[in-house]
Structures are given as structure tokens and as C-alpha cells.
mmCIF file of C-alpha atoms and ligand atoms in Angstrom:
data_model
loop_
_atom_site.group_PDB
_atom_site.id
_atom_site.type_symbol
_atom_site.label_atom_id
_atom_site.label_comp_id
_atom_site.label_asym_id
_atom_site.label_seq_id
_atom_site.Cartn_x
_atom_site.Cartn_y
_atom_site.Cartn_z
ATOM 1 C CA MET A 8 4.255 -21.663 2.354
ATOM 2 C CA LYS A 9 5.628 -20.934 5.799
ATOM 3 C CA PRO A 10 3.306 -20.902 8.829
ATOM 4 C CA TYR A 11 1.405 -17.651 9.143
ATOM 5 C CA LEU A 12 2.728 -15.143 11.666
ATOM 6 C CA ILE A 13 0.591 -12.516 13.375
ATOM 7 C CA ALA A 14 2.543 -9.450 14.452
ATOM 8 C CA PRO A 15 0.592 -6.894 16.505
ATOM 9 C CA SER A 16 1.854 -3.339 16.030
ATOM 10 C CA ILE A 17 2.391 -1.849 19.471
ATOM 11 C CA LEU A 18 1.816 1.588 17.953
ATOM 12 C CA SER A 19 -1.834 1.124 18.934
ATOM 13 C CA ALA A 20 -1.082 -0.261 22.422
ATOM 14 C CA ASN A 21 -1.517 1.697 25.644
ATOM 15 C CA PHE A 22 1.944 3.217 26.109
ATOM 16 C CA THR A 23 1.389 3.929 29.796
ATOM 17 C CA LYS A 24 1.602 0.160 30.391
ATOM 18 C CA LEU A 25 3.517 -1.116 27.384
ATOM 19 C CA GLY A 26 5.191 -4.101 29.077
ATOM 20 C CA GLU A 27 1.832 -5.465 30.246
ATOM 21 C CA GLU A 28 0.301 -4.823 26.847
ATOM 22 C CA VAL A 29 3.041 -6.801 25.094
ATOM 23 C CA ASP A 30 2.759 -9.651 27.611
ATOM 24 C CA LYS A 31 -0.996 -9.677 27.143
ATOM 25 C CA VAL A 32 -0.911 -9.756 23.346
ATOM 26 C CA LEU A 33 1.686 -12.543 23.319
ATOM 27 C CA GLU A 34 -0.372 -14.570 25.806
ATOM 28 C CA ALA A 35 -3.321 -13.948 23.481
ATOM 29 C CA GLY A 36 -1.500 -15.875 20.756
ATOM 30 C CA ALA A 37 0.540 -13.305 18.846
ATOM 31 C CA ASP A 38 3.751 -14.596 17.256
ATOM 32 C CA VAL A 39 5.929 -11.503 16.847
ATOM 33 C CA VAL A 40 5.964 -7.958 18.278
ATOM 34 C CA HIS A 41 5.906 -5.299 15.513
ATOM 35 C CA PHE A 42 7.778 -2.184 16.620
ATOM 36 C CA ASP A 43 7.206 1.018 14.586
ATOM 37 C CA VAL A 44 10.034 3.548 14.715
ATOM 38 C CA MET A 45 9.195 7.015 13.338
ATOM 39 C CA ASP A 46 11.526 10.000 13.315
ATOM 40 C CA ASN A 47 9.391 13.006 12.251
ATOM 41 C CA HIS A 48 11.667 13.261 9.220
ATOM 42 C CA TYR A 49 11.144 10.244 6.983
ATOM 43 C CA VAL A 50 7.508 10.197 8.190
ATOM 44 C CA PRO A 51 5.502 12.986 9.853
ATOM 45 C CA ASN A 52 5.252 11.339 13.254
ATOM 46 C CA LEU A 53 7.502 10.548 16.191
ATOM 47 C CA THR A 54 7.322 7.315 18.152
ATOM 48 C CA ILE A 55 9.699 5.038 20.038
ATOM 49 C CA GLY A 56 13.415 4.283 19.898
ATOM 50 C CA PRO A 57 15.958 1.672 21.006
ATOM 51 C CA LEU A 58 15.529 2.440 24.717
ATOM 52 C CA VAL A 59 11.957 1.182 24.553
ATOM 53 C CA CYS A 60 13.037 -1.978 22.713
ATOM 54 C CA GLN A 61 15.675 -2.609 25.361
ATOM 55 C CA ALA A 62 13.098 -1.964 28.101
ATOM 56 C CA LEU A 63 10.822 -4.657 26.631
ATOM 57 C CA ARG A 64 13.721 -7.130 26.670
ATOM 58 C CA LYS A 65 14.535 -6.200 30.276
ATOM 59 C CA HIS A 66 10.866 -6.646 31.121
ATOM 60 C CA GLY A 67 11.244 -10.264 29.959
ATOM 61 C CA VAL A 68 9.879 -10.282 26.420
ATOM 62 C CA THR A 69 11.530 -13.199 24.591
ATOM 63 C CA ALA A 70 9.389 -13.228 21.435
ATOM 64 C CA ASP A 71 10.872 -11.909 18.209
ATOM 65 C CA ILE A 72 10.754 -8.118 17.956
ATOM 66 C CA ASP A 73 10.185 -6.931 14.385
ATOM 67 C CA VAL A 74 11.635 -3.419 14.141
ATOM 68 C CA HIS A 75 10.181 -1.370 11.277
ATOM 69 C CA LEU A 76 12.420 1.647 10.775
ATOM 70 C CA MET A 77 10.682 4.682 9.296
ATOM 71 C CA VAL A 78 13.765 6.835 9.757
ATOM 72 C CA GLN A 79 16.345 8.598 7.607
ATOM 73 C CA PRO A 80 19.263 8.014 7.685
ATOM 74 C CA VAL A 81 19.019 4.377 8.787
ATOM 75 C CA ASP A 82 22.470 2.936 9.528
ATOM 76 C CA ASP A 83 23.012 4.312 13.010
ATOM 77 C CA MET A 84 19.562 3.129 14.095
ATOM 78 C CA ILE A 85 20.363 -0.378 12.822
ATOM 79 C CA LYS A 86 23.304 -0.653 15.207
ATOM 80 C CA GLN A 87 21.351 0.792 18.113
ATOM 81 C CA PHE A 88 18.365 -1.511 17.626
ATOM 82 C CA ALA A 89 20.555 -4.579 17.214
ATOM 83 C CA ASP A 90 22.162 -3.728 20.568
ATOM 84 C CA ALA A 91 18.714 -3.127 22.071
ATOM 85 C CA GLY A 92 17.534 -6.672 21.286
ATOM 86 C CA ALA A 93 15.794 -6.390 17.906
ATOM 87 C CA SER A 94 15.220 -9.666 16.038
ATOM 88 C CA TYR A 95 14.133 -8.437 12.616
ATOM 89 C CA ILE A 96 15.080 -4.996 11.274
ATOM 90 C CA SER A 97 13.582 -3.510 8.114
ATOM 91 C CA PHE A 98 13.996 -0.102 6.488
ATOM 92 C CA HIS A 99 12.665 1.815 3.494
ATOM 93 C CA PRO A 100 15.166 1.697 0.588
ATOM 94 C CA GLU A 101 14.608 5.386 -0.290
ATOM 95 C CA ALA A 102 15.827 6.276 3.204
ATOM 96 C CA SER A 103 19.257 4.670 2.777
ATOM 97 C CA GLN A 104 22.037 5.982 0.541
ATOM 98 C CA HIS A 105 23.459 2.465 0.208
ATOM 99 C CA VAL A 106 20.789 -0.190 0.460
ATOM 100 C CA ASP A 107 23.093 -3.185 0.104
ATOM 101 C CA ARG A 108 25.397 -1.839 2.794
ATOM 102 C CA SER A 109 22.513 -1.226 5.212
ATOM 103 C CA LEU A 110 21.229 -4.776 4.651
ATOM 104 C CA GLN A 111 24.687 -6.162 5.287
ATOM 105 C CA LEU A 112 24.904 -4.100 8.461
ATOM 106 C CA ILE A 113 21.710 -5.753 9.733
ATOM 107 C CA ILE A 114 23.099 -9.209 8.902
ATOM 108 C CA ASP A 115 26.446 -8.433 10.527
ATOM 109 C CA SER A 116 24.592 -7.242 13.643
ATOM 110 C CA GLY A 117 22.985 -10.672 13.954
ATOM 111 C CA CYS A 118 19.469 -9.569 12.971
ATOM 112 C CA LYS A 119 17.158 -10.614 10.139
ATOM 113 C CA PRO A 120 17.031 -8.009 7.363
ATOM 114 C CA GLY A 121 13.967 -6.733 5.538
ATOM 115 C CA LEU A 122 13.109 -4.068 2.974
ATOM 116 C CA VAL A 123 9.904 -2.040 3.166
ATOM 117 C CA PHE A 124 7.939 -0.856 0.139
ATOM 118 C CA ASN A 125 5.547 2.077 0.373
ATOM 119 C CA PRO A 126 2.367 1.811 -1.713
ATOM 120 C CA ALA A 127 4.036 3.728 -4.585
ATOM 121 C CA THR A 128 7.549 2.275 -4.277
ATOM 122 C CA PRO A 129 8.320 0.027 -7.272
ATOM 123 C CA LEU A 130 9.315 -3.589 -6.701
ATOM 124 C CA GLN A 131 12.287 -3.151 -9.055
ATOM 125 C CA LEU A 132 14.234 -2.001 -6.010
ATOM 126 C CA LEU A 133 14.325 -5.685 -5.055
ATOM 127 C CA ASP A 134 16.229 -6.681 -8.171
ATOM 128 C CA HIS A 135 19.780 -6.865 -6.876
ATOM 129 C CA VAL A 136 19.230 -7.538 -3.175
ATOM 130 C CA MET A 137 16.777 -10.443 -2.976
ATOM 131 C CA ASP A 138 19.476 -12.848 -1.811
ATOM 132 C CA LYS A 139 20.109 -10.739 1.293
ATOM 133 C CA LEU A 140 16.509 -10.565 2.489
ATOM 134 C CA HIS A 141 14.805 -12.431 5.306
ATOM 135 C CA HIS A 142 11.539 -10.556 4.705
ATOM 136 C CA ILE A 143 9.844 -8.118 2.382
ATOM 137 C CA LEU A 144 7.388 -5.767 4.047
ATOM 138 C CA LEU A 145 4.704 -4.259 1.820
ATOM 139 C CA MET A 146 2.992 -1.189 3.206
ATOM 140 C CA SER A 147 -0.724 -1.288 2.490
ATOM 141 C CA VAL A 148 -1.128 2.269 3.842
ATOM 142 C CA ASN A 149 1.204 5.238 3.625
ATOM 143 C CA PRO A 150 3.547 5.003 6.596
ATOM 144 C CA GLY A 151 3.271 7.259 9.614
ATOM 145 C CA PHE A 152 0.035 6.412 11.397
ATOM 146 C CA GLY A 153 -2.000 3.494 12.661
ATOM 147 C CA GLY A 154 -5.699 3.138 11.992
ATOM 148 C CA GLN A 155 -5.706 3.868 8.236
ATOM 149 C CA SER A 156 -7.646 1.893 5.613
ATOM 150 C CA PHE A 157 -6.062 -0.894 3.556
ATOM 151 C CA ILE A 158 -5.228 0.336 0.019
ATOM 152 C CA PRO A 159 -6.890 -2.236 -2.300
ATOM 153 C CA HIS A 160 -4.117 -2.137 -4.941
ATOM 154 C CA SER A 161 -1.857 -3.730 -2.321
ATOM 155 C CA LEU A 162 -3.442 -7.084 -3.175
ATOM 156 C CA ASP A 163 -2.033 -6.915 -6.727
ATOM 157 C CA LYS A 164 1.343 -5.867 -5.401
ATOM 158 C CA LEU A 165 1.297 -8.785 -2.967
ATOM 159 C CA LYS A 166 0.631 -11.195 -5.838
ATOM 160 C CA GLN A 167 3.500 -9.710 -7.844
ATOM 161 C CA THR A 168 5.835 -9.929 -4.868
ATOM 162 C CA ARG A 169 4.792 -13.499 -4.097
ATOM 163 C CA ALA A 170 5.571 -14.428 -7.719
ATOM 164 C CA LEU A 171 9.008 -12.818 -7.468
ATOM 165 C CA ILE A 172 9.764 -14.695 -4.245
ATOM 166 C CA ASP A 173 8.568 -18.002 -5.673
ATOM 167 C CA GLU A 174 10.566 -17.500 -8.890
ATOM 168 C CA SER A 175 13.679 -16.706 -6.882
ATOM 169 C CA GLY A 176 13.424 -19.945 -4.931
ATOM 170 C CA LEU A 177 14.595 -18.001 -1.892
ATOM 171 C CA ASP A 178 13.195 -18.393 1.600
ATOM 172 C CA ILE A 179 11.758 -14.891 2.120
ATOM 173 C CA ARG A 180 8.790 -13.940 4.277
ATOM 174 C CA LEU A 181 6.155 -11.627 2.808
ATOM 175 C CA GLU A 182 4.847 -9.253 5.441
ATOM 176 C CA ILE A 183 1.943 -6.836 5.065
ATOM 177 C CA ASP A 184 1.444 -3.732 7.194
ATOM 178 C CA GLY A 185 -1.492 -1.349 7.351
ATOM 179 C CA GLY A 186 -5.253 -1.728 7.640
ATOM 180 C CA VAL A 187 -5.181 -5.487 8.252
ATOM 181 C CA LYS A 188 -8.471 -6.595 9.866
ATOM 182 C CA ILE A 189 -10.435 -9.777 10.497
ATOM 183 C CA ASP A 190 -12.553 -9.112 7.412
ATOM 184 C CA ASN A 191 -9.680 -8.711 4.925
ATOM 185 C CA ILE A 192 -6.914 -10.969 6.294
ATOM 186 C CA ARG A 193 -8.077 -13.985 4.286
ATOM 187 C CA ALA A 194 -7.891 -12.113 0.948
ATOM 188 C CA ILE A 195 -4.504 -10.714 1.964
ATOM 189 C CA ALA A 196 -3.178 -14.193 2.679
ATOM 190 C CA ALA A 197 -4.662 -15.535 -0.553
ATOM 191 C CA ALA A 198 -2.709 -12.815 -2.390
ATOM 192 C CA GLY A 199 0.519 -14.180 -0.932
ATOM 193 C CA ALA A 200 1.265 -12.638 2.467
ATOM 194 C CA ASP A 201 2.469 -14.936 5.261
ATOM 195 C CA MET A 202 3.094 -12.381 8.018
ATOM 196 C CA PHE A 203 0.434 -9.922 9.135
ATOM 197 C CA VAL A 204 0.948 -6.710 11.079
ATOM 198 C CA ALA A 205 -2.197 -5.481 12.800
ATOM 199 C CA GLY A 206 -2.306 -2.539 15.195
ATOM 200 C CA SER A 207 -5.723 -0.977 15.652
ATOM 201 C CA ALA A 208 -7.552 -4.224 14.769
ATOM 202 C CA ILE A 209 -6.026 -5.934 17.816
ATOM 203 C CA PHE A 210 -5.300 -3.200 20.357
ATOM 204 C CA GLY A 211 -8.557 -1.426 19.522
ATOM 205 C CA GLU A 212 -10.535 -4.359 20.949
ATOM 206 C CA ALA A 213 -10.804 -5.330 24.605
ATOM 207 C CA ASN A 214 -10.207 -9.036 23.959
ATOM 208 C CA TYR A 215 -6.948 -9.523 22.030
ATOM 209 C CA GLN A 216 -7.240 -13.296 22.095
ATOM 210 C CA LYS A 217 -10.631 -13.205 20.424
ATOM 211 C CA VAL A 218 -9.341 -11.026 17.555
ATOM 212 C CA ILE A 219 -6.252 -13.175 17.019
ATOM 213 C CA GLU A 220 -8.328 -16.361 17.083
ATOM 214 C CA GLN A 221 -10.760 -14.889 14.562
ATOM 215 C CA MET A 222 -7.823 -13.932 12.345
ATOM 216 C CA ARG A 223 -6.461 -17.479 12.533
ATOM 217 C CA THR A 224 -9.897 -18.884 11.736
ATOM 218 C CA GLU A 225 -9.943 -16.740 8.586
ATOM 219 C CA LEU A 226 -6.397 -17.808 7.705
ATOM 220 C CA ALA A 227 -7.336 -21.461 8.048
ATOM 221 C CA LEU A 228 -9.865 -20.932 5.236
ATOM 222 C CA VAL A 229 -7.223 -19.839 2.696
ATOM 223 C CA ASN A 230 -6.683 -22.465 0.045
HETATM 224 C C1 LIG B 156 2.201 2.559 9.938
HETATM 225 C C2 LIG B 156 2.814 1.417 10.702
HETATM 226 C C3 LIG B 156 1.909 0.286 10.988
HETATM 227 C C4 LIG B 156 0.685 0.628 11.787
HETATM 228 C C5 LIG B 156 -0.375 -0.369 11.451
HETATM 229 O O1 LIG B 156 3.208 3.399 9.490
HETATM 230 O O2 LIG B 156 3.928 0.888 10.005
HETATM 231 O O3 LIG B 156 2.616 -0.787 11.593
HETATM 232 O O4 LIG B 156 0.884 0.663 13.141
HETATM 233 O O5 LIG B 156 -1.529 -0.002 12.109
HETATM 234 P P1 LIG B 156 -2.964 -0.496 11.670
HETATM 235 O O6 LIG B 156 -2.974 -1.983 11.766
HETATM 236 O O7 LIG B 156 -3.866 0.164 12.640
HETATM 237 O O8 LIG B 156 -3.180 -0.031 10.237
HETATM 238 ZN ZN1 LIG B 157 4.921 -0.961 10.766
#
């Protein structure tokens, strides 16, 4: 297994001081910045675009930025986010007409490609593209909003995905997004995840370092 990565979702940060918030959460021990892009079309909410990603880079953020595209169509946003300093870019396969082409576009832009699966999206969509993936992102809530509860069936889906990755022999990260908290992160890791997005659990507390440390304490107990 790869080392665990904790990726705070800035969706739950204070947007009036986003640069400081990102600095603070990275100083608190976060590994990666999770950046949720919503277009009020693929999902019923509207958030932040490439300008904000670029602004974080100009502010001095050097950590990996994990761009989660909840947009349709996707290809134009891939180019714009790659130019804006994204590190990872993932999209929902239903939102792209040509999944293989969109993945290749991410690779050709110099970013690390991922595919995102909604709670009801079947894993069969992985069948012919596994070799192109840097990460698989399983949604454990329906996309569109922070602060929702973890859907328990996601644990089974994580186990199935972990088995597929292990069988493939490929080096693919398994990321989970939605409702991740201190009290469920250990079970989520035991089911096979190695990268954990957490928005409200981290930004909803005054002391980010304490939450991240408690998460790592839980992760250290996974066997
Ligand atoms: C939901 C987003 C998530 C969200 C997670 O569509 O993809 O990244 O911000 O938030 P929490 O951790 O609060 O469920
Ligand atoms: Zn997300």
C-alpha cells in the first residue's frame, strides 16, 4: 500500500480568505489540496474555476492540487486547469463523450488523470481504461455539496475497487470523497482507500491540526 494521503476539500473553507485557509491546512499536516469544481449543470451547485486555482499557485501554494471536475462537458476545463497549475485532474465518465480521449488529454497536459464514480456508477466503466489512471475517486455521497453523510455501501465498493486495482498490478491510488470523518476513516482505509478527501470534518473545526492528527492516529491502527 502507498502512504496515506489526506486531502482537505476547500469547499468547506472560508472563501473570504482562501489563501490563508490553504496555507493553514497544509501547515496543519494536510498532503494535498482537494479542489471541487461544480458547474450548475452536471451537479446542482456552482463553485470555483481555474482562476481560483491559478490564484492559489500565485499565492505560493506548492502542494499538489487535486482538481475534481463535476462539470459537463469536461475537455475544455481540463486544458484550463492544467494551465492554471492543477496536479491531479479527475472527471466523471458520464460527463465525457469520449472517456479515453479526456484521460489522454489530462496526461498530455502533464497532469495525473483520475476517474470519479458516483455512488450508483458501475465499476465496469473502468474496464478498458485502467492502464491510463493515476487515481480512482469513489464518491461516498452524491456529488454537489459538502457536509453530507457517508453512504455505507461505499465500503463494499471500495473493497471491490481495491481488488480490481490489486488484480491489475497497476499503481493506482484509491481516493474516497464524501462524509469522511475521524470516526469512520479507519474503516474506510481498511476497505482499501489510500487517499481521503475531507471537507467539513476539517474546516468545520477550529483546530485543523488536531483533526488531521486524529485522522492519522486512526489510520495508524489499520492492519
Ligand atoms: C462533494 C465534493 C466533496 C465535498 C466533501 O461533491 O466532491 O469533495 O466537499 O465534503 P465533506 O467532507 O464535507 O463530505
Ligand atoms: Zn470532491
